[in-house]
Every structure is written in C-alpha cells, then in structure tokens.
Coordinates of C-alpha atoms in Angstrom, one line a residue:
M36 CA -1.2 -65.2 -20.9
T37 CA -0.5 -61.5 -20.0
L38 CA 1.1 -59.8 -17.0
S39 CA -2.3 -59.0 -15.6
S40 CA -3.6 -62.6 -15.8
P41 CA -5.1 -63.5 -12.2
T42 CA -3.1 -66.2 -10.1
S43 CA -4.3 -68.0 -7.3
P44 CA -2.4 -69.7 -4.5
E45 CA -3.3 -73.3 -5.7
E46 CA -1.7 -71.8 -9.3
P47 CA 0.9 -69.4 -8.6
W48 CA 3.4 -68.1 -11.0
P49 CA 7.1 -69.1 -10.8
V50 CA 9.9 -66.4 -10.4
R51 CA 11.0 -66.8 -14.0
T52 CA 7.4 -66.6 -15.4
V53 CA 7.0 -63.1 -13.7
A54 CA 10.5 -61.9 -14.4
R55 CA 9.9 -62.9 -18.0
K56 CA 6.7 -61.2 -18.4
I57 CA 8.2 -58.0 -16.8
A58 CA 11.1 -58.2 -19.3
D59 CA 8.6 -58.6 -22.3
W60 CA 6.6 -55.6 -21.2
I61 CA 9.4 -53.2 -20.7
N62 CA 10.9 -54.3 -24.0
R63 CA 7.6 -52.9 -25.9
L64 CA 8.4 -49.2 -24.3
G65 CA 11.1 -48.8 -27.1
A66 CA 13.6 -46.1 -26.9
V67 CA 13.2 -42.7 -24.8
W68 CA 15.1 -39.7 -24.1
V69 CA 15.9 -39.1 -20.4
E70 CA 17.2 -35.9 -18.6
G71 CA 18.8 -36.2 -15.5
Q72 CA 22.2 -35.5 -13.3
I73 CA 25.1 -38.1 -13.2
T74 CA 25.8 -39.1 -9.8
Q75 CA 27.8 -42.2 -10.0
I76 CA 30.6 -43.2 -12.9
S77 CA 32.0 -46.7 -12.9
L78 CA 34.4 -47.4 -15.6
R79 CA 37.0 -49.9 -15.2
P80 CA 40.2 -50.1 -17.1
G81 CA 39.9 -52.5 -19.8
A82 CA 35.9 -52.8 -19.3
A83 CA 34.0 -52.9 -22.4
T84 CA 30.9 -51.8 -20.3
A85 CA 30.5 -48.5 -18.4
F86 CA 27.8 -48.1 -15.5
L87 CA 26.4 -44.5 -14.3
T88 CA 23.5 -43.7 -12.0
L89 CA 21.2 -41.0 -13.6
R90 CA 19.5 -38.9 -10.8
D91 CA 16.3 -36.8 -10.9
T92 CA 17.1 -33.3 -10.2
S93 CA 13.7 -32.6 -8.3
A94 CA 13.2 -36.0 -6.5
D95 CA 14.9 -38.7 -4.7
V96 CA 14.8 -41.3 -7.8
S97 CA 17.6 -42.5 -9.8
L98 CA 17.9 -45.0 -12.6
T99 CA 21.0 -47.2 -13.7
L100 CA 22.5 -46.6 -17.0
T101 CA 24.6 -49.0 -19.4
C102 CA 26.7 -47.8 -22.0
S103 CA 29.8 -48.7 -23.9
A104 CA 33.1 -47.6 -22.3
A105 CA 34.2 -46.5 -25.4
L106 CA 31.0 -43.9 -25.9
L107 CA 32.2 -42.6 -22.4
R108 CA 35.8 -42.3 -23.1
T109 CA 35.2 -40.2 -26.2
M110 CA 33.1 -37.6 -24.3
E111 CA 34.5 -34.2 -24.7
P112 CA 34.3 -32.6 -22.1
P113 CA 34.5 -35.6 -20.0
L114 CA 31.5 -36.7 -17.7
T115 CA 31.9 -36.0 -14.3
D116 CA 29.6 -36.5 -11.3
G117 CA 27.1 -33.6 -11.1
S118 CA 26.8 -33.2 -14.8
R119 CA 23.4 -32.6 -16.1
V120 CA 22.8 -34.9 -19.2
V121 CA 20.1 -35.9 -21.7
V122 CA 20.5 -39.7 -22.7
H123 CA 19.0 -42.0 -25.5
G124 CA 18.4 -45.4 -24.6
K125 CA 16.1 -48.4 -24.1
P126 CA 14.9 -49.7 -20.8
T127 CA 16.1 -53.2 -20.4
F128 CA 14.7 -55.8 -17.6
F129 CA 17.6 -58.4 -16.8
V130 CA 15.8 -61.4 -15.7
G131 CA 18.4 -63.2 -14.0
R132 CA 19.2 -60.2 -11.3
G133 CA 15.8 -58.8 -11.7
T134 CA 17.0 -55.3 -12.1
L135 CA 16.0 -52.5 -14.7
S136 CA 18.5 -50.4 -16.4
L137 CA 18.4 -47.9 -19.0
R138 CA 20.8 -49.2 -22.1
V139 CA 22.3 -45.9 -23.4
D140 CA 23.5 -45.4 -27.0
E141 CA 24.0 -41.4 -26.8
I142 CA 25.0 -38.9 -24.3
R143 CA 24.4 -35.2 -24.6
A144 CA 25.7 -33.1 -22.1
V145 CA 23.7 -30.0 -21.2
G146 CA 25.4 -26.8 -22.0
I147 CA 25.3 -23.6 -19.7
G148 CA 23.7 -22.0 -22.7
E149 CA 20.8 -24.5 -22.7
L150 CA 20.7 -24.7 -19.0
L151 CA 20.2 -20.9 -18.8
A152 CA 17.5 -21.0 -21.5
R153 CA 15.4 -23.7 -19.6
I154 CA 15.9 -21.5 -16.5
E155 CA 14.5 -18.3 -18.6
R156 CA 11.5 -20.4 -19.9
L157 CA 10.8 -21.5 -16.3
R158 CA 11.0 -17.8 -15.1
R159 CA 8.6 -16.7 -17.5
L160 CA 6.2 -19.5 -16.7
L161 CA 6.4 -18.9 -12.9
K162 CA 5.8 -15.2 -13.4
A163 CA 2.9 -15.9 -15.7
E164 CA 1.3 -17.9 -13.0
G165 CA 2.0 -14.8 -10.3
L166 CA 4.5 -16.5 -8.1
F167 CA 6.8 -13.6 -8.5
D168 CA 3.7 -11.1 -7.6
P169 CA 5.2 -8.6 -5.0
A170 CA 1.5 -8.8 -3.4
R171 CA 2.1 -12.5 -2.6
K172 CA 5.2 -11.4 -0.6
R173 CA 4.5 -11.6 3.3
P174 CA 6.4 -9.4 5.9
L175 CA 8.9 -10.9 7.9
P176 CA 8.3 -10.8 11.8
F177 CA 10.0 -7.9 13.9
L178 CA 11.4 -10.1 16.2
P179 CA 11.1 -13.9 15.4
N180 CA 10.9 -16.6 18.1
R181 CA 12.9 -19.0 16.3
V182 CA 14.6 -18.5 13.0
G183 CA 14.7 -21.8 10.6
L184 CA 18.0 -22.0 8.6
I185 CA 18.6 -24.5 5.6
T186 CA 22.2 -24.9 4.7
G187 CA 25.3 -26.7 3.8
R188 CA 26.9 -28.4 6.9
A189 CA 29.7 -26.1 8.4
S190 CA 29.6 -23.8 5.5
A191 CA 30.6 -20.3 5.5
A192 CA 27.1 -19.4 4.8
E193 CA 25.9 -21.0 8.0
H194 CA 28.9 -19.2 9.6
D195 CA 28.0 -15.9 8.3
V196 CA 24.1 -16.1 8.9
L197 CA 24.7 -17.2 12.9
T198 CA 27.4 -14.8 13.6
N199 CA 25.8 -11.7 11.9
A200 CA 22.4 -12.7 13.4
Q201 CA 23.9 -13.1 16.9
L202 CA 25.9 -10.0 16.8
R203 CA 22.7 -8.0 16.3
W204 CA 20.6 -9.9 18.7
P205 CA 22.4 -12.2 21.0
A206 CA 19.4 -13.8 22.1
V207 CA 18.2 -15.1 18.9
Q208 CA 17.7 -18.9 18.4
F209 CA 18.1 -21.0 15.4
E210 CA 16.7 -24.4 14.3
I211 CA 19.3 -25.3 11.7
R212 CA 18.8 -28.0 9.1
N213 CA 22.3 -29.4 7.2
V214 CA 21.5 -30.3 3.5
A215 CA 23.2 -30.6 0.3
V216 CA 23.2 -27.4 -1.7
Q217 CA 24.5 -28.7 -4.7
G218 CA 24.4 -32.0 -6.7
S219 CA 21.6 -34.4 -7.4
T220 CA 20.6 -34.9 -3.8
A221 CA 20.3 -31.1 -3.2
V222 CA 16.7 -30.3 -4.2
P223 CA 15.0 -33.5 -2.3
Q224 CA 17.0 -32.7 1.1
I225 CA 16.1 -28.8 0.8
L226 CA 12.4 -29.8 0.1
E227 CA 12.2 -32.3 3.0
A228 CA 14.1 -29.5 5.3
L229 CA 11.7 -26.8 4.2
R230 CA 8.6 -29.0 4.9
E231 CA 9.8 -30.0 8.3
L232 CA 10.6 -26.4 9.4
D233 CA 7.2 -25.1 7.9
R234 CA 5.6 -27.6 10.2
L235 CA 7.3 -26.4 13.4
P236 CA 4.9 -23.5 14.8
E237 CA 8.0 -22.0 16.8
V238 CA 9.7 -21.0 13.6
D239 CA 8.5 -17.7 12.3
V240 CA 11.2 -17.3 9.3
I241 CA 12.9 -19.7 7.1
V242 CA 16.2 -18.7 5.6
L243 CA 17.8 -20.6 2.7
A244 CA 21.5 -19.8 2.7
R245 CA 24.3 -21.0 0.3
G246 CA 27.5 -19.3 -0.9
G247 CA 28.4 -18.5 -4.4
G248 CA 29.1 -21.0 -6.9
S249 CA 28.8 -21.6 -10.7
V250 CA 25.7 -21.8 -12.4
E251 CA 25.8 -25.4 -12.2
D252 CA 26.4 -25.4 -8.6
L253 CA 23.1 -23.1 -8.1
L254 CA 21.0 -24.9 -10.3
P255 CA 18.9 -26.6 -7.5
F256 CA 17.8 -23.1 -6.5
S257 CA 16.2 -22.8 -9.8
D258 CA 14.5 -26.0 -9.8
E259 CA 10.5 -25.9 -10.4
T260 CA 9.8 -28.0 -7.7
L261 CA 11.8 -26.1 -4.9
C262 CA 10.3 -22.8 -6.3
R263 CA 6.8 -24.2 -6.0
A264 CA 7.6 -25.6 -2.5
V265 CA 8.8 -22.3 -1.4
S266 CA 5.9 -20.1 -2.8
A267 CA 3.2 -22.6 -1.1
C268 CA 5.3 -22.6 2.2
G269 CA 3.0 -21.0 5.1
T270 CA 6.1 -19.4 6.9
P271 CA 7.9 -16.6 5.4
V272 CA 11.1 -17.6 3.5
V273 CA 14.2 -15.6 3.1
S274 CA 16.5 -16.4 -0.1
A275 CA 20.3 -15.9 0.6
I276 CA 22.0 -17.6 -2.5
G277 CA 25.3 -16.8 -3.9
H278 CA 26.6 -13.2 -4.2
E279 CA 25.0 -10.1 -5.7
P280 CA 25.2 -11.0 -9.2
D281 CA 23.7 -14.5 -8.8
S282 CA 20.1 -14.7 -9.0
P283 CA 18.3 -18.1 -9.0
L284 CA 14.8 -18.4 -9.4
V285 CA 14.1 -19.0 -5.7
D286 CA 14.9 -15.5 -5.1
H287 CA 11.7 -14.2 -7.0
V288 CA 9.5 -16.6 -5.5
A289 CA 10.8 -16.0 -1.6
D290 CA 9.2 -13.1 0.5
V291 CA 12.6 -11.4 1.0
R292 CA 15.6 -11.7 -1.1
C293 CA 19.0 -11.2 0.3
S294 CA 21.9 -10.7 -1.8
T295 CA 24.4 -12.6 0.6
P296 CA 24.0 -14.9 3.8
T297 CA 25.5 -12.1 5.4
G298 CA 22.8 -9.9 4.5
A299 CA 20.0 -12.3 5.5
G300 CA 21.8 -12.5 8.9
K301 CA 21.3 -9.0 9.3
R302 CA 17.7 -8.8 7.9
V303 CA 15.9 -11.4 10.0
V304 CA 16.6 -10.1 13.2
P305 CA 16.8 -6.3 14.4
D306 CA 19.9 -4.6 16.0
V307 CA 19.7 -4.8 19.7
A308 CA 21.8 -1.6 20.1
E309 CA 19.8 0.3 17.7
E310 CA 16.5 -0.8 19.3
T311 CA 17.9 0.0 22.7
Q312 CA 18.9 3.7 21.5
R313 CA 15.2 3.9 19.8
I314 CA 13.7 3.0 23.0
H315 CA 15.9 5.5 24.9
Q316 CA 15.0 8.1 22.3
L317 CA 11.3 7.2 22.4
R318 CA 11.5 7.4 26.5
D319 CA 13.0 10.8 26.2
R320 CA 10.3 11.9 23.9
A321 CA 7.6 10.5 26.2
R322 CA 9.2 12.2 29.1
R323 CA 9.4 15.5 27.5
A324 CA 6.0 15.3 26.2
L325 CA 4.6 14.4 29.5
H326 CA 6.5 17.2 31.3
G327 CA 5.3 19.6 28.5
W328 CA 1.9 18.5 29.2
V329 CA 2.0 18.7 33.0
D330 CA 3.6 22.0 32.5
R331 CA 0.8 23.4 30.3
E332 CA -1.8 22.1 32.5
R333 CA -0.1 23.5 35.6
R334 CA 0.1 26.9 34.0
L335 CA -3.4 26.5 33.1
L336 CA -4.3 25.6 36.6
D337 CA -2.3 28.6 37.8
A338 CA -4.1 31.1 35.4
L339 CA -7.4 29.8 36.6
R340 CA -6.6 29.7 40.2
S341 CA -5.5 33.5 39.7
R342 CA -8.9 34.6 38.6
P343 CA -10.9 36.3 41.3
V344 CA -13.8 34.0 41.1
L345 CA -11.6 31.1 42.1
A346 CA -8.8 33.0 44.2
D347 CA -11.6 34.5 46.6
P348 CA -14.8 32.5 45.8
F349 CA -16.6 34.0 48.8
G350 CA -15.6 37.6 48.2
P351 CA -18.1 38.1 45.6
L352 CA -21.0 36.5 47.6
A353 CA -19.7 38.6 50.8
R354 CA -20.2 41.9 48.4
R355 CA -23.3 40.6 46.9
A356 CA -24.7 40.1 50.4
E357 CA -23.7 43.5 51.6
Q358 CA -25.4 45.2 48.4
V359 CA -28.5 43.2 49.3
E360 CA -28.3 44.3 52.8
L361 CA -27.7 48.0 51.5
L362 CA -30.5 47.7 49.4
R363 CA -32.7 46.1 52.1
D364 CA -32.1 49.1 54.3
R365 CA -32.8 51.5 51.8
A366 CA -36.2 49.9 51.0
R367 CA -36.8 49.6 54.8
R368 CA -36.0 53.3 55.1
A369 CA -37.9 54.2 52.4
V370 CA -41.1 52.3 53.3
T371 CA -40.7 53.8 56.9
T372 CA -40.3 57.4 55.4
A373 CA -43.5 57.0 53.4
L374 CA -45.3 55.5 56.4
N375 CA -44.3 58.2 58.5
T376 CA -45.1 60.9 55.8
E377 CA -48.6 59.5 55.2
R378 CA -49.4 58.9 58.9
H379 CA -48.2 62.9 59.4
A380 CA -50.5 63.8 56.5
L381 CA -53.3 61.7 57.8
T382 CA -52.8 63.3 61.3
A383 CA -52.9 66.7 59.9
T384 CA -56.1 66.0 57.9
R385 CA -57.6 64.7 61.1
S386 CA -56.6 67.5 63.0
R387 CA -58.0 69.9 60.4
L388 CA -60.9 67.9 60.2
T389 CA -61.5 68.0 64.0
T390 CA -60.7 71.8 64.0
L391 CA -63.2 72.4 61.3
G392 CA -65.9 70.2 62.8
P393 CA -69.2 71.5 64.3
A394 CA -68.2 69.5 67.6
A395 CA -65.1 71.6 68.0
T396 CA -67.3 74.8 67.2
L397 CA -70.0 73.7 69.9
A398 CA -67.2 72.6 72.2
R399 CA -66.0 76.1 72.2
G400 CA -69.3 77.7 73.1
Y401 CA -70.2 78.7 69.4
A402 CA -72.8 78.1 67.0
I403 CA -74.1 79.1 63.5
V404 CA -77.9 79.3 63.4
Q405 CA -80.1 80.1 60.8
R406 CA -83.4 81.9 61.7
I407 CA -86.1 81.5 59.1
E408 CA -89.2 83.9 59.5
D409 CA -91.9 84.3 56.9
G410 CA -89.8 82.8 54.3
V411 CA -86.8 85.0 54.8
D412 CA -83.7 83.6 56.0
G413 CA -81.9 85.2 59.2
V414 CA -78.9 84.0 60.9
L415 CA -78.4 84.4 64.6
R416 CA -75.2 85.7 65.6
S417 CA -75.6 84.0 68.8
V418 CA -78.1 81.7 70.5
D419 CA -78.2 84.4 72.9
E420 CA -80.1 86.3 70.4
A421 CA -83.3 84.0 70.4
P422 CA -85.9 84.7 72.7
P423 CA -85.8 82.9 76.3
G424 CA -87.7 79.5 76.1
T425 CA -87.2 79.3 72.1
R426 CA -87.0 75.6 71.0
L427 CA -83.9 75.3 68.7
R428 CA -83.8 73.1 65.5
V429 CA -80.2 72.1 64.5
R430 CA -79.7 71.1 61.0
V431 CA -76.7 69.0 60.3
V432 CA -75.6 68.0 56.7
D433 CA -72.7 65.7 56.1
G434 CA -71.9 65.8 59.9
A435 CA -71.6 69.4 60.2
I436 CA -74.3 71.9 61.8
Q437 CA -75.6 74.1 58.9
A438 CA -78.0 76.0 60.9
V439 CA -79.8 76.4 64.3
V440 CA -83.4 77.6 63.9
P441 CA -86.4 77.9 66.4
D442 CA -88.6 75.0 66.3
R443 CA -92.0 76.5 65.8
A444 CA -93.8 73.3 66.6
G445 CA -92.8 73.4 70.1

C-alpha cells in the first residue's frame, strides 16, 4: 500500500502506519545540498550529536539539523548564530517523535567572497530585468501626510531619521515598524512591515533605515525577495542603509537612495525655515510685481486722461458746434445776399421794362405811329398830326406798340 492509498472511517490507518509511510517516502529523497543561515546551535559538553536550526534567509521557514559534535567542533572559524552555510545531508523522519530533520555530514561556511559574488550575480540579473531603470523611479511627495519608517527598535538609525525630520518639519508624522535588521528573521519581518505600510493609504513614503555594519549584517538588504518587493511597492520607497560606502541592492531598486539615515530624515520632508523664507520671498516678489503693474497702469491712465480728448471731452464738440454755427451763419448770409442781389436785379429789370414799355409811353401822352399811304411808310410825329376824326389803328408786337396808323376802313 502506498502513501496515497485511500482510507475510510471504517478502515483508518494507525499512527505508526502513517509515520512509517512518511519515513519511507522521505528516505527515498536521498542526500541534498541546502543553503541557509544558522540561528541556533545546541552543543552540550560530552554529547556526541549537535543540533542546529537552519533558517531560510527570505522566508519564515526553518529546518532542524543534526550532525556529529566532532564535525561542529573542528570547523574553522567556528559557527556562530547568523552564519551563512551550505550543508550536505539526508532528510530523516523520526517515526517515534514524528519530526523531520536533516542529518548533516558536511558543513561549508559561505565566505565573504562567495557572498559578494552572489550579490553581483543577483545585481546583474535585476538590472537586466529593468528593476534599476531610472524611468521606474517615482518622485517623493513634497510634504507627505505620514512617513512610514521600517528600522530596528531603539536604533541609532531610527533616532537619526526622526530627529532630523522633526528639526526640518516639526509637524511631521511617522508610522514606525520596528523589525530585525540583520540575521535570519530580518527579511521576513521587513517584508511584512513593507506590505503593511504599503496598504495604509495615509502613508505617502516609506523609509528603510539601518546603521552601518559588516557585509554579513547588511545581507538582508541585498535579498532578492526584498528587492522585488520594494520594486513592486505602490508607495515610494527611500533606502537609507549603512553609510556612504555601503551599497546593498535595495539601494538600486528603491525610488530614492540616501547614503545615511540622517540624509533620509532630511530628504523626506522640506525644511520649514527654508520654505517659510521662500514663501516670504515669493510674497515680496508678488507684491513688487503687483505694485509695478499698478504703477504702470496708473501712469497709463494718467497719460490717457491728460490727452485733450479725455481731459476736455466736450471742448472739441463745442468747437465743432461753433464752427457749424459759423458756417451756418455764413451760408445764411451768402444765401440772403444772393437772394437780395437777384431781387434787386429783378426789380431793376422790371423797372426798365416798365420804363421802356408802351404803356408808360402812352401814359405820358406820347405815341409813335406809322402812316402808310400809297405804299409809303410815314411816321406821325404826333397824334395831333392826324386829321381830325381819323380813326387810328395801333399795331402791337410782343406787347409793344409799333405803329399807329389811320384806319382806312373807317
């Protein structure tokens, strides 16, 4: 019967059967190489077997190791808590206790050179994937509503960040998460704090802060899982790990890298004194600009008001009215003069016509008559020259008496 054979409430397996089947299945796995970090070492004086705990550097997972005490005592340098190692062993399931352990026959300490080589390989991998691309970097908010801080409890890094930020902006508010910043539990705790702060809507920026240390101490901040979590974080992240020479991989993935926690405290918030001075300067510039604009507009208005058309708007109208009245008087006089002249001319012509007309002549007792006898025209000097009783015929042409002749028919 195999481990996956079905059981039923009527035919259950006893505990020993399940434990034996699990042990048989694990024994078939064979020997494996495992890398991790030593967290606990139990080596009693005179004991033949030593017990250790090997912890994953990126997850909250551990495995119990057993090895001969002689193997542990002969290691140079001696193993200590936090040492990075590669072990070779065979998984073993203890049926009596129901526990799993790794029976180790070889332990190799991971040296600094190998750790740095691994970090360099990881750096090239993350860079090739674009996690270091400056285009992915997000700008920090000018004045964050709340600053998330992930750092060690009561650490100098926490004090530096808080002190410098509050000196620059006393009203700054922090959401602090104290975690382990070195050792096997550092990466899981930092990941959990990072996820928690990223979910808070009031946190506008997250600061990862840690003081200086050795390469081994700063290894959690070059962990691949942590680097990818920082890259995927929706909130801008500031990395302030170690001192200026230290450069863990999280520095390249974070949106902003500060060389020290002190620099991070100065970077996340503006300086209230500088901003107040800048506001005063901008206010003065605005006041001068407004006054200058008002002065220019006032001068323009004064210039416009000084122009004759605006200084005395009715003056041109009055002058034009005077000119119109003058021209009208001149026109009236000219027309009147022309009418009088024509009237006088007409009167003179009428007087001449009246004077030269036959009616005036007759009225004075004179007449010009023409006598026609035997075809010979004769002119009577006076009517008195005609014989008494002669009837006269008067010929009028165009209203004028041309001749007075005897009327022979009478």
